[in-house]
Amino acid sequence: MKNPPLLVLAAGGTGGHMFPAQAMAEVMLKRGWRVVLSTDARGARYTSGFPSEVEIEQVSSATFAKGGLLSKIMVPIRIAIGVTAARRKMRWTRPNVVVGFGGYPAIPAMAAATSLGIPCMLHEQNGVLGRVNQLFASRVNQIACGTWPTKLPDGLTGHHIGNPVRQEILDRHGAGYIAPGDYPMDVLVIGGSQGARILSDVVPAAVGLLPGSLRQNLRISQQAREEDCSRVEQAYAEIGVRADVQPFFKDIPDRMSQAQLVISRSGASSVADIAMIGRPAIFVPLAAAKRDEQTANARELVQAGAAQLLLEFDFTPAALADEIQELLTNSAQTQSMANAALGCAKPEAANDLADMIQALAGDS
């Protein structure tokens, strides 16, 4: 009996890379493929939602972005160790296709696969090609893009498919939206893995500036860094607002489905989830992102009238309070924004990427 085809997913670093990889693992397993996830210890923290059939393969990798001088000196050595191990494994297993989703943990598998002539492709979630994907863009067979347009190096062509979302998000595609009114309303605040602190500083202060009649109806779910949780909880308690503050919510799909408004960083996966479920949003792009990819990620929903954009420079309690009050007192506008968000969703993204993977395997 012929063995099922083997797919290696190379990803890591943040949920923004791992969630699309998880979505693809779910789809490809249903299509009868074997799936291996190649990541490092940091990426492995995001694997709890992956199907149990996925083999998690931890490799040695590193980034120049963190650590002191000694750590930076060790980066090439750790990556070389990871590449050597990945090459040894792939010579034996010979994957049919390797797909890189970005993040430094993707380097060993992608470097091994391209050097061995194994069919490879990239999926870029953001509107600007990430550093690791830039390394391999000219060496792979295909580039799939989650955000459009995606800025690519001269001479390279991308295929716009959208960002694959996990099945638990896809299951809530178009979940009914309850527009704001004079009743309890839910606001979801999500900051991603790289910068919830400004949200912790600004959002409670903004909520405190809202009229009491509006504030008393609010229920806040807010992600915050672990070291910030207690002070954020205290800030909400002092203004009499019910708030659930945690470093990470395992039930984001439920909370987003219940929300009248989402206040969020504009990481690619967050934008895709908001569009898929269909919720009005206020996006606050990460200013520290050197390529300003989060502003690019938000552009489609903002231009469609599904979201408001507040740059960090303008993200003050007073400005945010004005935005919240305008949206939560205008049910017609927020309903229109929810509908516009749905119009930007790409529910077939995972299947379209799966088709590309299978076509690449057939061409090899």
mmCIF file of C-alpha atoms in Angstrom:
data_model
loop_
_atom_site.group_PDB
_atom_site.id
_atom_site.type_symbol
_atom_site.label_atom_id
_atom_site.label_comp_id
_atom_site.label_asym_id
_atom_site.label_seq_id
_atom_site.Cartn_x
_atom_site.Cartn_y
_atom_site.Cartn_z
ATOM 1 C CA MET A 1 0.000 0.000 0.000
ATOM 2 C CA LYS A 2 1.404 3.383 -1.022
ATOM 3 C CA ASN A 3 2.282 5.749 1.803
ATOM 4 C CA PRO A 4 0.234 8.965 1.940
ATOM 5 C CA PRO A 5 2.057 12.105 0.731
ATOM 6 C CA LEU A 6 4.069 14.026 3.313
ATOM 7 C CA LEU A 7 3.786 17.765 3.936
ATOM 8 C CA VAL A 8 6.220 19.685 6.128
ATOM 9 C CA LEU A 9 4.963 23.003 7.526
ATOM 10 C CA ALA A 10 7.783 25.309 8.632
ATOM 11 C CA ALA A 11 6.666 28.061 10.987
ATOM 12 C CA GLY A 12 7.154 29.608 14.360
ATOM 13 C CA GLY A 13 7.811 32.566 16.558
ATOM 14 C CA THR A 14 4.304 33.945 16.948
ATOM 15 C CA GLY A 15 0.675 32.963 16.558
ATOM 16 C CA GLY A 16 0.612 35.015 13.369
ATOM 17 C CA HIS A 17 2.789 32.371 11.702
ATOM 18 C CA MET A 18 1.450 29.354 13.571
ATOM 19 C CA PHE A 19 -2.314 29.828 13.181
ATOM 20 C CA PRO A 20 -2.251 29.654 9.347
ATOM 21 C CA ALA A 21 -0.001 26.600 9.628
ATOM 22 C CA GLN A 22 -2.533 25.022 11.979
ATOM 23 C CA ALA A 23 -5.321 25.752 9.507
ATOM 24 C CA MET A 24 -3.363 24.028 6.748
ATOM 25 C CA ALA A 25 -2.612 21.023 8.942
ATOM 26 C CA GLU A 26 -6.341 20.603 9.564
ATOM 27 C CA VAL A 27 -7.185 20.724 5.853
ATOM 28 C CA MET A 28 -4.332 18.554 4.591
ATOM 29 C CA LEU A 29 -5.032 15.811 7.139
ATOM 30 C CA LYS A 30 -8.606 15.685 5.835
ATOM 31 C CA ARG A 31 -7.166 15.274 2.332
ATOM 32 C CA GLY A 32 -5.223 12.226 3.428
ATOM 33 C CA TRP A 33 -1.751 13.740 3.822
ATOM 34 C CA ARG A 34 0.714 13.158 6.611
ATOM 35 C CA VAL A 35 1.734 16.440 8.228
ATOM 36 C CA VAL A 36 4.877 17.429 10.118
ATOM 37 C CA LEU A 37 5.312 20.826 11.771
ATOM 38 C CA SER A 38 8.908 22.014 11.898
ATOM 39 C CA THR A 39 9.405 24.707 14.549
ATOM 40 C CA ASP A 40 11.556 25.561 17.545
ATOM 41 C CA ALA A 41 10.842 25.611 21.274
ATOM 42 C CA ARG A 42 9.241 29.051 21.067
ATOM 43 C CA GLY A 43 6.937 28.027 18.234
ATOM 44 C CA ALA A 44 6.055 24.811 20.048
ATOM 45 C CA ARG A 45 4.198 26.906 22.630
ATOM 46 C CA TYR A 46 1.501 27.516 20.005
ATOM 47 C CA THR A 47 0.934 23.884 19.071
ATOM 48 C CA SER A 48 -1.755 22.948 21.601
ATOM 49 C CA GLY A 49 -4.480 23.580 19.028
ATOM 50 C CA PHE A 50 -2.870 21.468 16.294
ATOM 51 C CA PRO A 51 -4.520 18.125 15.491
ATOM 52 C CA SER A 52 -2.974 15.258 17.414
ATOM 53 C CA GLU A 53 -2.030 13.533 14.142
ATOM 54 C CA VAL A 54 0.506 16.269 13.372
ATOM 55 C CA GLU A 55 4.090 15.330 14.213
ATOM 56 C CA ILE A 56 5.807 18.217 16.001
ATOM 57 C CA GLU A 57 9.472 18.366 15.096
ATOM 58 C CA GLN A 58 11.505 20.836 17.146
ATOM 59 C CA VAL A 59 14.615 22.178 15.451
ATOM 60 C CA SER A 60 17.428 24.456 16.528
ATOM 61 C CA SER A 61 16.964 28.065 15.400
ATOM 62 C CA ALA A 62 17.465 31.596 16.674
ATOM 63 C CA THR A 63 16.885 35.266 15.933
ATOM 64 C CA PHE A 64 19.213 38.262 15.936
ATOM 65 C CA ALA A 65 16.393 40.411 17.338
ATOM 66 C CA LYS A 66 16.787 39.318 20.938
ATOM 67 C CA GLY A 67 19.496 38.676 23.480
ATOM 68 C CA GLY A 68 22.948 40.075 24.151
ATOM 69 C CA LEU A 69 26.180 39.852 22.203
ATOM 70 C CA LEU A 70 26.836 36.203 23.094
ATOM 71 C CA SER A 71 23.346 35.214 21.997
ATOM 72 C CA LYS A 72 23.818 37.009 18.674
ATOM 73 C CA ILE A 73 27.158 35.289 18.128
ATOM 74 C CA MET A 74 25.463 31.932 18.677
ATOM 75 C CA VAL A 75 22.644 32.595 16.173
ATOM 76 C CA PRO A 76 24.443 31.328 13.023
ATOM 77 C CA ILE A 77 25.703 28.291 14.914
ATOM 78 C CA ARG A 78 22.259 27.361 16.195
ATOM 79 C CA ILE A 79 20.702 27.844 12.759
ATOM 80 C CA ALA A 80 23.437 25.745 11.125
ATOM 81 C CA ILE A 81 22.772 22.948 13.615
ATOM 82 C CA GLY A 82 19.073 23.131 12.787
ATOM 83 C CA VAL A 83 19.679 23.097 9.014
ATOM 84 C CA THR A 84 22.013 20.104 9.274
ATOM 85 C CA ALA A 85 19.484 18.144 11.305
ATOM 86 C CA ALA A 86 16.647 19.081 8.930
ATOM 87 C CA ARG A 87 18.660 18.026 5.861
ATOM 88 C CA ARG A 88 19.485 14.684 7.455
ATOM 89 C CA LYS A 89 15.821 14.073 8.250
ATOM 90 C CA MET A 90 14.544 15.151 4.818
ATOM 91 C CA ARG A 91 17.052 12.941 2.984
ATOM 92 C CA TRP A 92 15.348 10.054 4.726
ATOM 93 C CA THR A 93 11.686 11.129 4.714
ATOM 94 C CA ARG A 94 11.743 13.041 1.380
ATOM 95 C CA PRO A 95 8.651 15.262 1.875
ATOM 96 C CA ASN A 96 6.436 15.835 -1.146
ATOM 97 C CA VAL A 97 6.140 19.555 -0.362
ATOM 98 C CA VAL A 98 7.531 21.962 2.248
ATOM 99 C CA VAL A 99 5.623 25.165 3.022
ATOM 100 C CA GLY A 100 7.182 28.045 4.954
ATOM 101 C CA PHE A 101 4.979 30.449 6.890
ATOM 102 C CA GLY A 102 7.731 32.723 8.171
ATOM 103 C CA GLY A 103 9.443 33.224 11.493
ATOM 104 C CA TYR A 104 13.039 32.279 12.297
ATOM 105 C CA PRO A 105 12.047 28.719 13.282
ATOM 106 C CA ALA A 106 11.131 28.161 9.606
ATOM 107 C CA ILE A 107 14.734 28.662 8.445
ATOM 108 C CA PRO A 108 16.121 25.137 9.033
ATOM 109 C CA ALA A 109 13.347 23.295 7.164
ATOM 110 C CA MET A 110 13.222 25.815 4.313
ATOM 111 C CA ALA A 111 17.017 25.885 3.906
ATOM 112 C CA ALA A 112 17.171 22.095 3.929
ATOM 113 C CA ALA A 113 14.323 21.688 1.449
ATOM 114 C CA THR A 114 15.587 24.258 -1.055
ATOM 115 C CA SER A 115 19.102 22.816 -0.955
ATOM 116 C CA LEU A 116 17.766 19.296 -1.569
ATOM 117 C CA GLY A 117 15.507 20.304 -4.456
ATOM 118 C CA ILE A 118 12.284 19.426 -2.642
ATOM 119 C CA PRO A 119 9.224 21.337 -3.957
ATOM 120 C CA CYS A 120 8.747 24.401 -1.768
ATOM 121 C CA MET A 121 6.399 27.306 -1.399
ATOM 122 C CA LEU A 122 5.874 30.241 0.941
ATOM 123 C CA HIS A 123 2.780 31.693 2.489
ATOM 124 C CA GLU A 124 3.189 35.349 3.483
ATOM 125 C CA GLN A 125 0.490 36.528 5.857
ATOM 126 C CA ASN A 126 1.346 40.233 5.868
ATOM 127 C CA GLY A 127 1.164 42.947 3.246
ATOM 128 C CA VAL A 128 4.972 43.189 3.314
ATOM 129 C CA LEU A 129 7.221 40.142 2.897
ATOM 130 C CA GLY A 130 8.767 39.131 6.211
ATOM 131 C CA ARG A 131 12.513 38.838 6.716
ATOM 132 C CA VAL A 132 12.653 35.052 6.671
ATOM 133 C CA ASN A 133 10.358 34.761 3.668
ATOM 134 C CA GLN A 134 12.562 37.329 1.910
ATOM 135 C CA LEU A 135 15.493 34.921 2.309
ATOM 136 C CA PHE A 136 13.719 32.187 0.394
ATOM 137 C CA ALA A 137 11.382 34.078 -1.955
ATOM 138 C CA SER A 138 13.617 33.628 -5.008
ATOM 139 C CA ARG A 139 14.321 29.976 -4.221
ATOM 140 C CA VAL A 140 10.801 28.552 -3.933
ATOM 141 C CA ASN A 141 8.329 27.358 -6.560
ATOM 142 C CA GLN A 142 5.329 29.439 -5.474
ATOM 143 C CA ILE A 143 4.460 32.370 -3.180
ATOM 144 C CA ALA A 144 0.951 32.570 -1.744
ATOM 145 C CA CYS A 145 -0.148 35.876 -0.239
ATOM 146 C CA GLY A 146 -2.598 36.443 2.577
ATOM 147 C CA THR A 147 -2.893 40.240 2.277
ATOM 148 C CA TRP A 148 -3.244 42.015 -1.034
ATOM 149 C CA PRO A 149 -1.348 43.681 -2.426
ATOM 150 C CA THR A 150 1.777 42.154 -0.919
ATOM 151 C CA LYS A 151 5.046 43.910 -1.664
ATOM 152 C CA LEU A 152 7.382 41.376 -3.289
ATOM 153 C CA PRO A 153 10.915 41.655 -4.680
ATOM 154 C CA ASP A 154 11.160 42.654 -8.333
ATOM 155 C CA GLY A 155 10.533 39.804 -10.728
ATOM 156 C CA LEU A 156 8.542 37.652 -8.303
ATOM 157 C CA THR A 157 4.829 36.953 -8.560
ATOM 158 C CA GLY A 158 2.475 36.185 -5.707
ATOM 159 C CA HIS A 159 -0.903 34.449 -5.707
ATOM 160 C CA HIS A 160 -3.554 36.113 -3.554
ATOM 161 C CA ILE A 161 -5.463 33.472 -1.615
ATOM 162 C CA GLY A 162 -6.025 35.155 1.755
ATOM 163 C CA ASN A 163 -4.973 33.970 5.201
ATOM 164 C CA PRO A 164 -6.132 30.483 6.216
ATOM 165 C CA VAL A 165 -7.964 30.514 9.547
ATOM 166 C CA ARG A 166 -8.364 27.734 12.059
ATOM 167 C CA GLN A 167 -11.473 25.567 11.842
ATOM 168 C CA GLU A 168 -12.814 27.010 15.104
ATOM 169 C CA ILE A 169 -12.798 30.460 13.465
ATOM 170 C CA LEU A 170 -14.172 29.165 10.170
ATOM 171 C CA ASP A 171 -17.038 27.505 12.051
ATOM 172 C CA ARG A 172 -18.167 30.991 13.158
ATOM 173 C CA HIS A 173 -18.036 32.539 9.693
ATOM 174 C CA GLY A 174 -20.850 35.056 9.520
ATOM 175 C CA ALA A 175 -22.012 34.443 13.095
ATOM 176 C CA GLY A 176 -25.001 36.730 13.725
ATOM 177 C CA TYR A 177 -24.036 40.203 14.894
ATOM 178 C CA ILE A 178 -26.012 41.910 17.651
ATOM 179 C CA ALA A 179 -25.649 45.645 17.110
ATOM 180 C CA PRO A 180 -25.001 47.945 20.097
ATOM 181 C CA GLY A 181 -27.920 49.134 22.195
ATOM 182 C CA ASP A 182 -29.050 49.905 25.733
ATOM 183 C CA TYR A 183 -28.095 46.495 27.065
ATOM 184 C CA PRO A 184 -24.892 44.654 28.038
ATOM 185 C CA MET A 185 -22.282 44.929 25.305
ATOM 186 C CA ASP A 186 -19.012 43.039 24.878
ATOM 187 C CA VAL A 187 -15.742 44.634 23.807
ATOM 188 C CA LEU A 188 -12.805 42.372 22.978
ATOM 189 C CA VAL A 189 -9.278 43.828 23.255
ATOM 190 C CA ILE A 190 -6.475 41.739 21.752
ATOM 191 C CA GLY A 191 -2.881 42.855 21.506
ATOM 192 C CA GLY A 192 -1.022 39.944 19.983
ATOM 193 C CA SER A 193 2.296 38.670 21.276
ATOM 194 C CA GLN A 194 4.400 41.776 20.635
ATOM 195 C CA GLY A 195 2.745 44.776 22.136
ATOM 196 C CA ALA A 196 -0.326 44.691 24.308
ATOM 197 C CA ARG A 197 1.188 47.178 26.749
ATOM 198 C CA ILE A 198 -0.062 50.295 24.987
ATOM 199 C CA LEU A 199 -3.541 48.763 24.958
ATOM 200 C CA SER A 200 -3.217 48.108 28.681
ATOM 201 C CA ASP A 201 -2.260 51.755 29.206
ATOM 202 C CA VAL A 202 -4.850 53.380 26.943
ATOM 203 C CA VAL A 203 -7.992 51.251 26.771
ATOM 204 C CA PRO A 204 -8.992 51.310 30.486
ATOM 205 C CA ALA A 205 -8.307 55.051 30.610
ATOM 206 C CA ALA A 206 -10.452 55.568 27.492
ATOM 207 C CA VAL A 207 -13.306 53.507 28.922
ATOM 208 C CA GLY A 208 -13.123 55.677 32.042
ATOM 209 C CA LEU A 209 -13.850 58.754 29.894
ATOM 210 C CA LEU A 210 -17.069 57.319 28.467
ATOM 211 C CA PRO A 211 -20.467 58.535 29.753
ATOM 212 C CA GLY A 212 -21.652 56.519 32.731
ATOM 213 C CA SER A 213 -24.771 55.373 30.868
ATOM 214 C CA LEU A 214 -22.586 53.718 28.227
ATOM 215 C CA ARG A 215 -19.861 52.518 30.542
ATOM 216 C CA GLN A 216 -22.279 50.628 32.780
ATOM 217 C CA ASN A 217 -23.303 48.417 29.859
ATOM 218 C CA LEU A 218 -19.767 47.344 28.946
ATOM 219 C CA ARG A 219 -18.139 43.995 29.524
ATOM 220 C CA ILE A 220 -14.462 43.957 28.590
ATOM 221 C CA SER A 221 -12.334 40.958 27.628
ATOM 222 C CA GLN A 222 -8.736 42.125 27.365
ATOM 223 C CA GLN A 223 -5.493 40.356 26.633
ATOM 224 C CA ALA A 224 -2.588 41.856 28.554
ATOM 225 C CA ARG A 225 0.954 40.900 29.352
ATOM 226 C CA GLU A 226 1.124 38.779 32.463
ATOM 227 C CA GLU A 227 2.947 41.508 34.378
ATOM 228 C CA ASP A 228 0.216 44.022 33.439
ATOM 229 C CA CYS A 229 -2.888 41.978 34.236
ATOM 230 C CA SER A 230 -3.344 43.045 37.851
ATOM 231 C CA ARG A 231 -3.045 46.775 37.152
ATOM 232 C CA VAL A 232 -5.426 46.553 34.199
ATOM 233 C CA GLU A 233 -7.965 44.678 36.328
ATOM 234 C CA GLN A 234 -7.590 47.337 39.030
ATOM 235 C CA ALA A 235 -8.099 50.143 36.512
ATOM 236 C CA TYR A 236 -11.388 48.652 35.370
ATOM 237 C CA ALA A 237 -12.491 47.946 38.937
ATOM 238 C CA GLU A 238 -11.948 51.586 39.879
ATOM 239 C CA ILE A 239 -14.348 52.754 37.151
ATOM 240 C CA GLY A 240 -16.897 50.044 37.864
ATOM 241 C CA VAL A 241 -16.523 48.128 34.593
ATOM 242 C CA ARG A 242 -16.723 44.352 34.423
ATOM 243 C CA ALA A 243 -13.516 43.026 32.890
ATOM 244 C CA ASP A 244 -11.855 39.677 32.289
ATOM 245 C CA VAL A 245 -8.116 40.293 31.836
ATOM 246 C CA GLN A 246 -5.840 37.420 30.852
ATOM 247 C CA PRO A 247 -2.506 36.961 29.053
ATOM 248 C CA PHE A 248 -4.141 34.627 26.536
ATOM 249 C CA PHE A 249 -7.712 33.615 25.771
ATOM 250 C CA LYS A 250 -8.190 30.046 24.580
ATOM 251 C CA ASP A 251 -11.762 30.871 23.549
ATOM 252 C CA ILE A 252 -11.104 33.847 21.247
ATOM 253 C CA PRO A 253 -13.630 32.593 18.650
ATOM 254 C CA ASP A 254 -16.406 32.639 21.264
ATOM 255 C CA ARG A 255 -15.464 36.023 22.644
ATOM 256 C CA MET A 256 -15.133 37.560 19.189
ATOM 257 C CA SER A 257 -18.493 36.145 18.142
ATOM 258 C CA GLN A 258 -20.136 37.754 21.161
ATOM 259 C CA ALA A 259 -18.411 41.124 20.757
ATOM 260 C CA GLN A 260 -20.042 44.324 19.567
ATOM 261 C CA LEU A 261 -16.575 45.805 18.993
ATOM 262 C CA VAL A 262 -12.998 44.533 18.712
ATOM 263 C CA ILE A 263 -9.986 46.714 19.551
ATOM 264 C CA SER A 264 -6.896 45.041 18.180
ATOM 265 C CA ARG A 265 -3.413 45.147 16.792
ATOM 266 C CA SER A 266 -3.595 44.487 13.059
ATOM 267 C CA GLY A 267 -1.543 41.345 12.837
ATOM 268 C CA ALA A 268 -2.518 39.373 9.758
ATOM 269 C CA SER A 269 -4.191 36.523 11.641
ATOM 270 C CA SER A 270 -6.182 38.904 13.843
ATOM 271 C CA VAL A 271 -7.401 40.796 10.778
ATOM 272 C CA ALA A 272 -8.373 37.528 9.066
ATOM 273 C CA ASP A 273 -10.253 36.287 12.143
ATOM 274 C CA ILE A 274 -12.156 39.575 12.513
ATOM 275 C CA ALA A 275 -13.152 39.523 8.844
ATOM 276 C CA MET A 276 -14.174 35.855 8.958
ATOM 277 C CA ILE A 277 -16.487 36.294 11.942
ATOM 278 C CA GLY A 278 -17.535 39.771 10.790
ATOM 279 C CA ARG A 279 -17.034 42.312 13.571
ATOM 280 C CA PRO A 280 -16.447 46.085 13.653
ATOM 281 C CA ALA A 281 -12.904 46.880 14.699
ATOM 282 C CA ILE A 282 -10.555 49.610 15.790
ATOM 283 C CA PHE A 283 -7.046 48.720 14.647
ATOM 284 C CA VAL A 284 -3.883 50.004 16.318
ATOM 285 C CA PRO A 285 -0.914 48.956 14.131
ATOM 286 C CA LEU A 286 2.320 48.098 15.888
ATOM 287 C CA ALA A 287 4.541 51.148 15.391
ATOM 288 C CA ALA A 288 7.706 49.145 16.119
ATOM 289 C CA ALA A 289 7.162 46.985 13.021
ATOM 290 C CA LYS A 290 10.021 48.133 10.777
ATOM 291 C CA ARG A 291 8.208 47.365 7.539
ATOM 292 C CA ASP A 292 4.907 48.813 8.839
ATOM 293 C CA GLU A 293 3.207 45.601 7.790
ATOM 294 C CA GLN A 294 0.392 45.990 10.302
ATOM 295 C CA THR A 295 -0.838 49.183 8.639
ATOM 296 C CA ALA A 296 -0.778 47.312 5.321
ATOM 297 C CA ASN A 297 -2.697 44.435 6.887
ATOM 298 C CA ALA A 298 -5.489 46.733 8.092
ATOM 299 C CA ARG A 299 -5.839 48.629 4.825
ATOM 300 C CA GLU A 300 -8.478 46.446 3.147
ATOM 301 C CA LEU A 301 -10.884 46.468 6.089
ATOM 302 C CA VAL A 302 -10.383 50.190 6.693
ATOM 303 C CA GLN A 303 -10.991 51.033 3.040
ATOM 304 C CA ALA A 304 -14.048 48.772 3.010
ATOM 305 C CA GLY A 305 -15.550 50.677 5.936
ATOM 306 C CA ALA A 306 -15.231 47.700 8.286
ATOM 307 C CA ALA A 307 -12.695 49.207 10.675
ATOM 308 C CA GLN A 308 -11.250 52.413 12.062
ATOM 309 C CA LEU A 309 -7.489 52.960 12.183
ATOM 310 C CA LEU A 310 -5.698 54.713 15.045
ATOM 311 C CA LEU A 311 -1.934 54.993 14.699
ATOM 312 C CA GLU A 312 0.018 54.777 17.936
ATOM 313 C CA PHE A 313 0.881 58.476 17.694
ATOM 314 C CA ASP A 314 -2.853 59.254 17.802
ATOM 315 C CA PHE A 315 -3.815 56.473 20.198
ATOM 316 C CA THR A 316 -4.713 58.511 23.276
ATOM 317 C CA PRO A 317 -7.452 57.815 25.824
ATOM 318 C CA ALA A 318 -9.458 60.799 24.559
ATOM 319 C CA ALA A 319 -9.199 59.764 20.890
ATOM 320 C CA LEU A 320 -10.091 56.162 21.644
ATOM 321 C CA ALA A 321 -13.001 57.189 23.870
ATOM 322 C CA ASP A 322 -14.411 59.259 21.008
ATOM 323 C CA GLU A 323 -14.169 56.298 18.632
ATOM 324 C CA ILE A 324 -15.757 53.858 21.099
ATOM 325 C CA GLN A 325 -18.608 56.225 21.903
ATOM 326 C CA GLU A 326 -19.297 56.913 18.235
ATOM 327 C CA LEU A 327 -19.433 53.231 17.364
ATOM 328 C CA LEU A 328 -21.311 51.900 20.366
ATOM 329 C CA THR A 329 -24.044 54.521 20.057
ATOM 330 C CA ASN A 330 -24.627 53.994 16.335
ATOM 331 C CA SER A 331 -26.107 50.560 15.689
ATOM 332 C CA ALA A 332 -26.610 51.216 11.959
ATOM 333 C CA GLN A 333 -22.930 52.073 11.474
ATOM 334 C CA THR A 334 -21.635 49.088 13.397
ATOM 335 C CA GLN A 335 -23.990 46.723 11.575
ATOM 336 C CA SER A 336 -22.702 48.130 8.303
ATOM 337 C CA MET A 337 -19.106 47.653 9.496
ATOM 338 C CA ALA A 338 -19.812 44.046 10.476
ATOM 339 C CA ASN A 339 -21.250 43.365 7.032
ATOM 340 C CA ALA A 340 -18.279 45.062 5.366
ATOM 341 C CA ALA A 341 -15.856 42.935 7.395
ATOM 342 C CA LEU A 342 -17.592 39.779 6.195
ATOM 343 C CA GLY A 343 -17.231 41.009 2.649
ATOM 344 C CA CYS A 344 -13.442 41.008 3.105
ATOM 345 C CA ALA A 345 -13.279 37.424 4.430
ATOM 346 C CA LYS A 346 -11.590 34.669 2.441
ATOM 347 C CA PRO A 347 -13.284 31.479 3.705
ATOM 348 C CA GLU A 348 -11.714 29.383 0.921
ATOM 349 C CA ALA A 349 -8.144 30.443 1.701
ATOM 350 C CA ALA A 350 -7.131 27.151 3.327
ATOM 351 C CA ASN A 351 -8.630 25.056 0.530
ATOM 352 C CA ASP A 352 -7.063 27.270 -2.124
ATOM 353 C CA LEU A 353 -3.641 26.894 -0.515
ATOM 354 C CA ALA A 354 -4.220 23.147 -0.210
ATOM 355 C CA ASP A 355 -4.944 23.029 -3.948
ATOM 356 C CA MET A 356 -1.672 24.840 -4.634
ATOM 357 C CA ILE A 357 0.205 22.344 -2.427
ATOM 358 C CA GLN A 358 -1.314 19.355 -4.198
ATOM 359 C CA ALA A 359 -0.610 20.852 -7.624
ATOM 360 C CA LEU A 360 3.015 21.441 -6.623
ATOM 361 C CA ALA A 361 3.307 17.847 -5.410
ATOM 362 C CA GLY A 362 1.881 16.639 -8.713
ATOM 363 C CA ASP A 363 4.415 18.652 -10.679
ATOM 364 C CA SER A 364 7.377 17.286 -8.761
#
